[in-house]
Amino acid sequence: MRALQLSFATLREAPADAVSVHERLLRRAGFMRKAEAGVYVFLPLGARVLRRMAQVLEQECEAKGFQPVITPLAEPLQAVVESARSQVRSWRALPVKWYTMSRIRYEHSEPRGGLLEAREAINLQLWCFDADTPSAMENVALMREALVRACWQMGIDTLAGDCDGWALLAMVEHGEDSLLQCASCGSAAAPEWYPLSSESIAASCSEVPPAQIVSTPNLRTVGEVAAFLNVPPSRLVKTLLLVVDGKAVAALVRGDHELSVLKVRRALGATAVQLMSAERVEAISRAPVGYAGPVSLEGIPLIADWAVRPMQDFVVGANLADAHRVHVCWGRDFAEPVWADLRTASPGERCGRCGGELVLRQGIFVGKVQLWQSEHGLVYDDAQGVQQPVQATVGELNLTRTLAALVESSHDNDGLVWHPSVAPFEAVILLLNPFEQDQRNVAESLYLSLRERGIDTLLDDRDQRAGMKFKDADLIGIPVQVVIGRSASEKLVEVRLRRDRQPHRVALEDAAIAVEELLLRQKEVVS
């Protein structure tokens, strides 16, 4: 395409209301425009990038056996379920694997961070309907592989982490999302899901003084109580009252740790776990929220995190307003609880699989894969003619968040740096003086040669200063730049990568091959 035919306009400065790196660069480079808070118009350059991202995803989906469907804007999930009902009646028809690409609107979203929390997004969704859980888990792995490979093709370094399913993290320095990864075995998971080591030795309470109640007026938080009693937060044990499948359960974690509701659900094999309401906490513990404790908590099952097991002589709520118990020991002052891995993992802790150290990996969550937990009512007839429930799996990749991650992870002080597979164009020819005949002849010849080789090329034939063309080329970030200047009279051109801008002077007849080789090398290096 010729630049004179392309509708684009760059800005000299980033818009003042753009707060994130990707929004500043995409708006300044003319890829998108802000229509309203959290809503963006993707202009021709931005639309080309999104289209190429979609093509990469569609190729990966179809390579894994997923077929495209188009869903209505209103209640698309219900439409998928009802459409699948007639497809999954017999075991012979399973699995059924679909994907769709659609725009969605989050009516209750609070826009912030540019595309990361936009009110509108472009989503890829995958569905798989299987006969049983083992088959479904195979397709969970298949979906995960498709999404990871698609991101790899786009040039994004990703990490798939376990999280009651799988969460896909695009690796971005200083990203707002995170996973934990074991430095030894490489396993990754969300902090609230990562299994921790259960190795702990029970401590003796033979020399611990009898428990006693102390006054802690208006002190509810761990920090307030620890400071008042002059003990570290790790000497406190929090008692959190939960509703587990409709029944009350008390969970104990160390004062400086956080309870993972997901781990509670996993440990108890439960379907639904949630924190108890303040009214019910007060009714059961006979004290306001913040003062519940395990001593004399009658009729309530106790579960405790492994980190509590080596503790004795600790502080708990007294089940009285404005009071806590000190010198408490489990097994003496209250029954030994059921031990389990219940706390949210932190960097530096030990992996429950191999004992290696956990490391924080930061980035942007762009996708997920999980078993469909909601009731759908789909059934099929097995080989004996007996009706069985269909196991559904759903996967998702948010293209707009992925676009943000691409920019956040690949840019420099001068602008965007695109991977060839998703760039708006693979190469740009900078015709520095379109009125100089030798330069124009060389530019036109090379433009045709690149197009014949299937290289998507932008010919910058605008009547603009050379400095502006260089600046726009760097800002827009097309992977390969070809400069046609004074050396055109000698049939020489300058070829360089946007990423490093190291010039390579080559003869015109070799230029198309040089561009092709640079693109191939770029794909290998970046991927």
PDB file of C-alpha atoms in Angstrom, residues 204-366:
ATOM      1  CA  SER A 204       5.126 -28.708  72.295  1.00  0.00           C
ATOM      2  CA  CYS A 205       2.972 -26.577  74.578  1.00  0.00           C
ATOM      3  CA  SER A 206       4.255 -28.058  77.858  1.00  0.00           C
ATOM      4  CA  GLU A 207       5.915 -24.812  78.934  1.00  0.00           C
ATOM      5  CA  VAL A 208       3.260 -22.410  77.636  1.00  0.00           C
ATOM      6  CA  PRO A 209       1.326 -20.536  80.385  1.00  0.00           C
ATOM      7  CA  PRO A 210      -2.434 -21.053  80.588  1.00  0.00           C
ATOM      8  CA  ALA A 211      -4.461 -19.118  78.068  1.00  0.00           C
ATOM      9  CA  GLN A 212      -5.982 -15.896  79.281  1.00  0.00           C
ATOM     10  CA  ILE A 213      -8.255 -13.193  77.954  1.00  0.00           C
ATOM     11  CA  VAL A 214      -6.860  -9.674  77.546  1.00  0.00           C
ATOM     12  CA  SER A 215      -8.686  -6.489  76.681  1.00  0.00           C
ATOM     13  CA  THR A 216      -8.072  -5.127  73.155  1.00  0.00           C
ATOM     14  CA  PRO A 217     -10.571  -2.258  72.889  1.00  0.00           C
ATOM     15  CA  ASN A 218     -11.505  -1.252  69.321  1.00  0.00           C
ATOM     16  CA  LEU A 219      -8.575  -3.280  67.948  1.00  0.00           C
ATOM     17  CA  ARG A 220      -9.706  -5.536  65.104  1.00  0.00           C
ATOM     18  CA  THR A 221      -6.896  -5.858  62.573  1.00  0.00           C
ATOM     19  CA  VAL A 222      -3.811  -8.033  62.909  1.00  0.00           C
ATOM     20  CA  GLY A 223      -1.553  -4.999  62.774  1.00  0.00           C
ATOM     21  CA  GLU A 224      -3.444  -3.158  65.524  1.00  0.00           C
ATOM     22  CA  VAL A 225      -3.564  -6.162  67.873  1.00  0.00           C
ATOM     23  CA  ALA A 226       0.083  -7.129  67.268  1.00  0.00           C
ATOM     24  CA  ALA A 227       1.273  -3.581  67.989  1.00  0.00           C
ATOM     25  CA  PHE A 228      -0.868  -3.348  71.134  1.00  0.00           C
ATOM     26  CA  LEU A 229       0.372  -6.696  72.531  1.00  0.00           C
ATOM     27  CA  ASN A 230       3.946  -6.045  71.351  1.00  0.00           C
ATOM     28  CA  VAL A 231       4.175  -9.285  69.376  1.00  0.00           C
ATOM     29  CA  PRO A 232       4.906  -9.870  65.657  1.00  0.00           C
ATOM     30  CA  PRO A 233       1.909 -10.520  63.372  1.00  0.00           C
ATOM     31  CA  SER A 234       3.234 -14.062  62.885  1.00  0.00           C
ATOM     32  CA  ARG A 235       2.301 -14.791  66.535  1.00  0.00           C
ATOM     33  CA  LEU A 236      -1.387 -14.218  65.785  1.00  0.00           C
ATOM     34  CA  VAL A 237      -3.760 -16.791  64.316  1.00  0.00           C
ATOM     35  CA  LYS A 238      -6.729 -15.462  62.364  1.00  0.00           C
ATOM     36  CA  THR A 239     -10.061 -17.308  62.575  1.00  0.00           C
ATOM     37  CA  LEU A 240     -12.128 -16.816  59.455  1.00  0.00           C
ATOM     38  CA  LEU A 241     -15.692 -18.080  59.450  1.00  0.00           C
ATOM     39  CA  LEU A 242     -16.818 -19.449  56.105  1.00  0.00           C
ATOM     40  CA  VAL A 243     -19.905 -20.885  54.483  1.00  0.00           C
ATOM     41  CA  VAL A 244     -18.890 -24.093  52.707  1.00  0.00           C
ATOM     42  CA  ASP A 245     -21.663 -25.632  50.631  1.00  0.00           C
ATOM     43  CA  GLY A 246     -24.153 -24.043  53.001  1.00  0.00           C
ATOM     44  CA  LYS A 247     -22.435 -25.172  56.234  1.00  0.00           C
ATOM     45  CA  ALA A 248     -20.314 -23.168  58.688  1.00  0.00           C
ATOM     46  CA  VAL A 249     -16.565 -23.891  58.821  1.00  0.00           C
ATOM     47  CA  ALA A 250     -13.783 -22.042  60.670  1.00  0.00           C
ATOM     48  CA  ALA A 251     -10.420 -21.673  58.896  1.00  0.00           C
ATOM     49  CA  LEU A 252      -7.228 -20.772  60.769  1.00  0.00           C
ATOM     50  CA  VAL A 253      -4.237 -19.034  59.175  1.00  0.00           C
ATOM     51  CA  ARG A 254      -1.214 -17.275  60.605  1.00  0.00           C
ATOM     52  CA  GLY A 255      -1.659 -13.566  61.189  1.00  0.00           C
ATOM     53  CA  ASP A 256       0.777 -12.525  58.476  1.00  0.00           C
ATOM     54  CA  HIS A 257      -0.739 -14.892  55.904  1.00  0.00           C
ATOM     55  CA  GLU A 258      -3.853 -14.601  53.749  1.00  0.00           C
ATOM     56  CA  LEU A 259      -6.511 -17.287  53.427  1.00  0.00           C
ATOM     57  CA  SER A 260      -7.161 -18.639  49.926  1.00  0.00           C
ATOM     58  CA  VAL A 261     -10.840 -19.417  49.445  1.00  0.00           C
ATOM     59  CA  LEU A 262      -9.893 -21.439  46.352  1.00  0.00           C
ATOM     60  CA  LYS A 263      -7.604 -23.658  48.429  1.00  0.00           C
ATOM     61  CA  VAL A 264     -10.336 -24.144  51.028  1.00  0.00           C
ATOM     62  CA  ARG A 265     -12.646 -25.328  48.264  1.00  0.00           C
ATOM     63  CA  ARG A 266      -9.962 -27.668  46.936  1.00  0.00           C
ATOM     64  CA  ALA A 267      -9.063 -29.034  50.379  1.00  0.00           C
ATOM     65  CA  LEU A 268     -12.682 -29.798  51.304  1.00  0.00           C
ATOM     66  CA  GLY A 269     -13.796 -30.898  47.857  1.00  0.00           C
ATOM     67  CA  ALA A 270     -16.481 -28.219  48.044  1.00  0.00           C
ATOM     68  CA  THR A 271     -18.523 -26.586  45.322  1.00  0.00           C
ATOM     69  CA  ALA A 272     -19.071 -23.152  46.879  1.00  0.00           C
ATOM     70  CA  VAL A 273     -17.038 -21.316  49.534  1.00  0.00           C
ATOM     71  CA  GLN A 274     -17.568 -17.756  50.699  1.00  0.00           C
ATOM     72  CA  LEU A 275     -16.859 -15.591  53.717  1.00  0.00           C
ATOM     73  CA  MET A 276     -19.653 -15.543  56.262  1.00  0.00           C
ATOM     74  CA  SER A 277     -21.765 -12.393  56.591  1.00  0.00           C
ATOM     75  CA  ALA A 278     -21.071 -10.090  59.547  1.00  0.00           C
ATOM     76  CA  GLU A 279     -24.484 -10.862  61.031  1.00  0.00           C
ATOM     77  CA  ARG A 280     -23.909 -14.614  60.964  1.00  0.00           C
ATOM     78  CA  VAL A 281     -20.342 -14.245  62.302  1.00  0.00           C
ATOM     79  CA  GLU A 282     -21.707 -12.380  65.299  1.00  0.00           C
ATOM     80  CA  ALA A 283     -24.445 -14.959  65.828  1.00  0.00           C
ATOM     81  CA  ILE A 284     -21.986 -17.890  65.812  1.00  0.00           C
ATOM     82  CA  SER A 285     -18.994 -16.356  67.627  1.00  0.00           C
ATOM     83  CA  ARG A 286     -21.047 -14.107  69.915  1.00  0.00           C
ATOM     84  CA  ALA A 287     -18.667 -11.285  68.992  1.00  0.00           C
ATOM     85  CA  PRO A 288     -18.269  -8.669  66.232  1.00  0.00           C
ATOM     86  CA  VAL A 289     -16.151  -9.373  63.162  1.00  0.00           C
ATOM     87  CA  GLY A 290     -12.473  -9.288  64.117  1.00  0.00           C
ATOM     88  CA  TYR A 291     -12.833 -11.038  67.480  1.00  0.00           C
ATOM     89  CA  ALA A 292     -13.715 -14.619  66.494  1.00  0.00           C
ATOM     90  CA  GLY A 293     -11.429 -17.377  67.762  1.00  0.00           C
ATOM     91  CA  PRO A 294     -11.261 -21.195  67.830  1.00  0.00           C
ATOM     92  CA  VAL A 295     -11.592 -21.637  71.626  1.00  0.00           C
ATOM     93  CA  SER A 296     -15.156 -22.585  72.646  1.00  0.00           C
ATOM     94  CA  LEU A 297     -16.358 -22.264  69.066  1.00  0.00           C
ATOM     95  CA  GLU A 298     -18.850 -25.069  69.488  1.00  0.00           C
ATOM     96  CA  GLY A 299     -20.203 -27.219  66.709  1.00  0.00           C
ATOM     97  CA  ILE A 300     -18.036 -25.648  63.994  1.00  0.00           C
ATOM     98  CA  PRO A 301     -15.478 -27.820  62.130  1.00  0.00           C
ATOM     99  CA  LEU A 302     -11.950 -26.402  62.268  1.00  0.00           C
ATOM    100  CA  ILE A 303      -9.431 -26.501  59.430  1.00  0.00           C
ATOM    101  CA  ALA A 304      -6.020 -24.887  59.661  1.00  0.00           C
ATOM    102  CA  ASP A 305      -3.143 -24.059  57.379  1.00  0.00           C
ATOM    103  CA  TRP A 306       0.044 -26.111  57.742  1.00  0.00           C
ATOM    104  CA  ALA A 307       1.916 -22.995  58.903  1.00  0.00           C
ATOM    105  CA  VAL A 308      -0.170 -22.977  62.101  1.00  0.00           C
ATOM    106  CA  ARG A 309       0.930 -26.510  63.071  1.00  0.00           C
ATOM    107  CA  PRO A 310       4.415 -25.570  64.404  1.00  0.00           C
ATOM    108  CA  MET A 311       2.889 -22.684  66.396  1.00  0.00           C
ATOM    109  CA  GLN A 312       2.072 -22.732  70.111  1.00  0.00           C
ATOM    110  CA  ASP A 313       1.657 -19.836  72.536  1.00  0.00           C
ATOM    111  CA  PHE A 314      -0.192 -17.687  69.991  1.00  0.00           C
ATOM    112  CA  VAL A 315      -2.920 -15.016  70.049  1.00  0.00           C
ATOM    113  CA  VAL A 316      -6.510 -15.547  68.825  1.00  0.00           C
ATOM    114  CA  GLY A 317      -9.825 -13.753  69.064  1.00  0.00           C
ATOM    115  CA  ALA A 318     -11.659 -14.382  72.356  1.00  0.00           C
ATOM    116  CA  ASN A 319     -15.186 -14.634  70.903  1.00  0.00           C
ATOM    117  CA  LEU A 320     -15.876 -11.547  72.973  1.00  0.00           C
ATOM    118  CA  ALA A 321     -16.101  -7.933  71.877  1.00  0.00           C
ATOM    119  CA  ASP A 322     -12.858  -5.982  72.407  1.00  0.00           C
ATOM    120  CA  ALA A 323     -10.937  -9.017  73.672  1.00  0.00           C
ATOM    121  CA  HIS A 324      -8.322 -11.552  72.535  1.00  0.00           C
ATOM    122  CA  ARG A 325      -6.828 -14.700  74.076  1.00  0.00           C
ATOM    123  CA  VAL A 326      -3.063 -15.016  74.578  1.00  0.00           C
ATOM    124  CA  HIS A 327      -0.891 -18.080  75.324  1.00  0.00           C
ATOM    125  CA  VAL A 328      -3.217 -20.260  73.240  1.00  0.00           C
ATOM    126  CA  CYS A 329      -2.203 -23.760  72.093  1.00  0.00           C
ATOM    127  CA  TRP A 330      -4.014 -26.028  69.689  1.00  0.00           C
ATOM    128  CA  GLY A 331      -4.657 -29.481  71.107  1.00  0.00           C
ATOM    129  CA  ARG A 332      -4.839 -28.013  74.608  1.00  0.00           C
ATOM    130  CA  ASP A 333      -7.200 -25.048  74.410  1.00  0.00           C
ATOM    131  CA  PHE A 334      -9.144 -26.292  71.392  1.00  0.00           C
ATOM    132  CA  ALA A 335      -9.264 -29.539  69.445  1.00  0.00           C
ATOM    133  CA  GLU A 336      -6.586 -30.252  66.865  1.00  0.00           C
ATOM    134  CA  PRO A 337      -7.922 -29.013  63.520  1.00  0.00           C
ATOM    135  CA  VAL A 338      -7.768 -30.701  60.154  1.00  0.00           C
ATOM    136  CA  TRP A 339      -4.504 -29.608  58.533  1.00  0.00           C
ATOM    137  CA  ALA A 340      -4.398 -28.477  54.908  1.00  0.00           C
ATOM    138  CA  ASP A 341      -2.684 -26.066  52.517  1.00  0.00           C
ATOM    139  CA  LEU A 342      -4.947 -23.019  52.908  1.00  0.00           C
ATOM    140  CA  ARG A 343      -2.865 -19.890  52.531  1.00  0.00           C
ATOM    141  CA  THR A 344      -2.089 -17.695  49.542  1.00  0.00           C
ATOM    142  CA  ALA A 345       1.476 -18.385  48.415  1.00  0.00           C
ATOM    143  CA  SER A 346       4.150 -15.686  48.390  1.00  0.00           C
ATOM    144  CA  PRO A 347       7.494 -15.275  46.584  1.00  0.00           C
ATOM    145  CA  GLY A 348      10.322 -17.017  48.430  1.00  0.00           C
ATOM    146  CA  GLU A 349       8.146 -19.829  49.781  1.00  0.00           C
ATOM    147  CA  ARG A 350       8.734 -23.461  48.851  1.00  0.00           C
ATOM    148  CA  CYS A 351       7.018 -25.315  46.042  1.00  0.00           C
ATOM    149  CA  GLY A 352       4.741 -28.102  47.250  1.00  0.00           C
ATOM    150  CA  ARG A 353       5.777 -30.235  44.279  1.00  0.00           C
ATOM    151  CA  CYS A 354       9.575 -30.161  44.483  1.00  0.00           C
ATOM    152  CA  GLY A 355      10.610 -27.833  47.314  1.00  0.00           C
ATOM    153  CA  GLY A 356      12.068 -25.214  44.974  1.00  0.00           C
ATOM    154  CA  GLU A 357      11.818 -21.487  45.627  1.00  0.00           C
ATOM    155  CA  LEU A 358       8.819 -19.600  44.247  1.00  0.00           C
ATOM    156  CA  VAL A 359       9.523 -16.552  42.088  1.00  0.00           C
ATOM    157  CA  LEU A 360       7.076 -13.782  41.171  1.00  0.00           C
ATOM    158  CA  ARG A 361       6.384 -13.373  37.450  1.00  0.00           C
ATOM    159  CA  GLN A 362       4.650 -10.148  36.460  1.00  0.00           C
ATOM    160  CA  GLY A 363       2.639  -9.395  33.365  1.00  0.00           C
ATOM    161  CA  ILE A 364      -0.869  -8.952  31.989  1.00  0.00           C
ATOM    162  CA  PHE A 365      -3.545 -11.635  32.081  1.00  0.00           C
ATOM    163  CA  VAL A 366      -4.794 -12.107  28.514  1.00  0.00           C
TER     164      VAL A 366
END
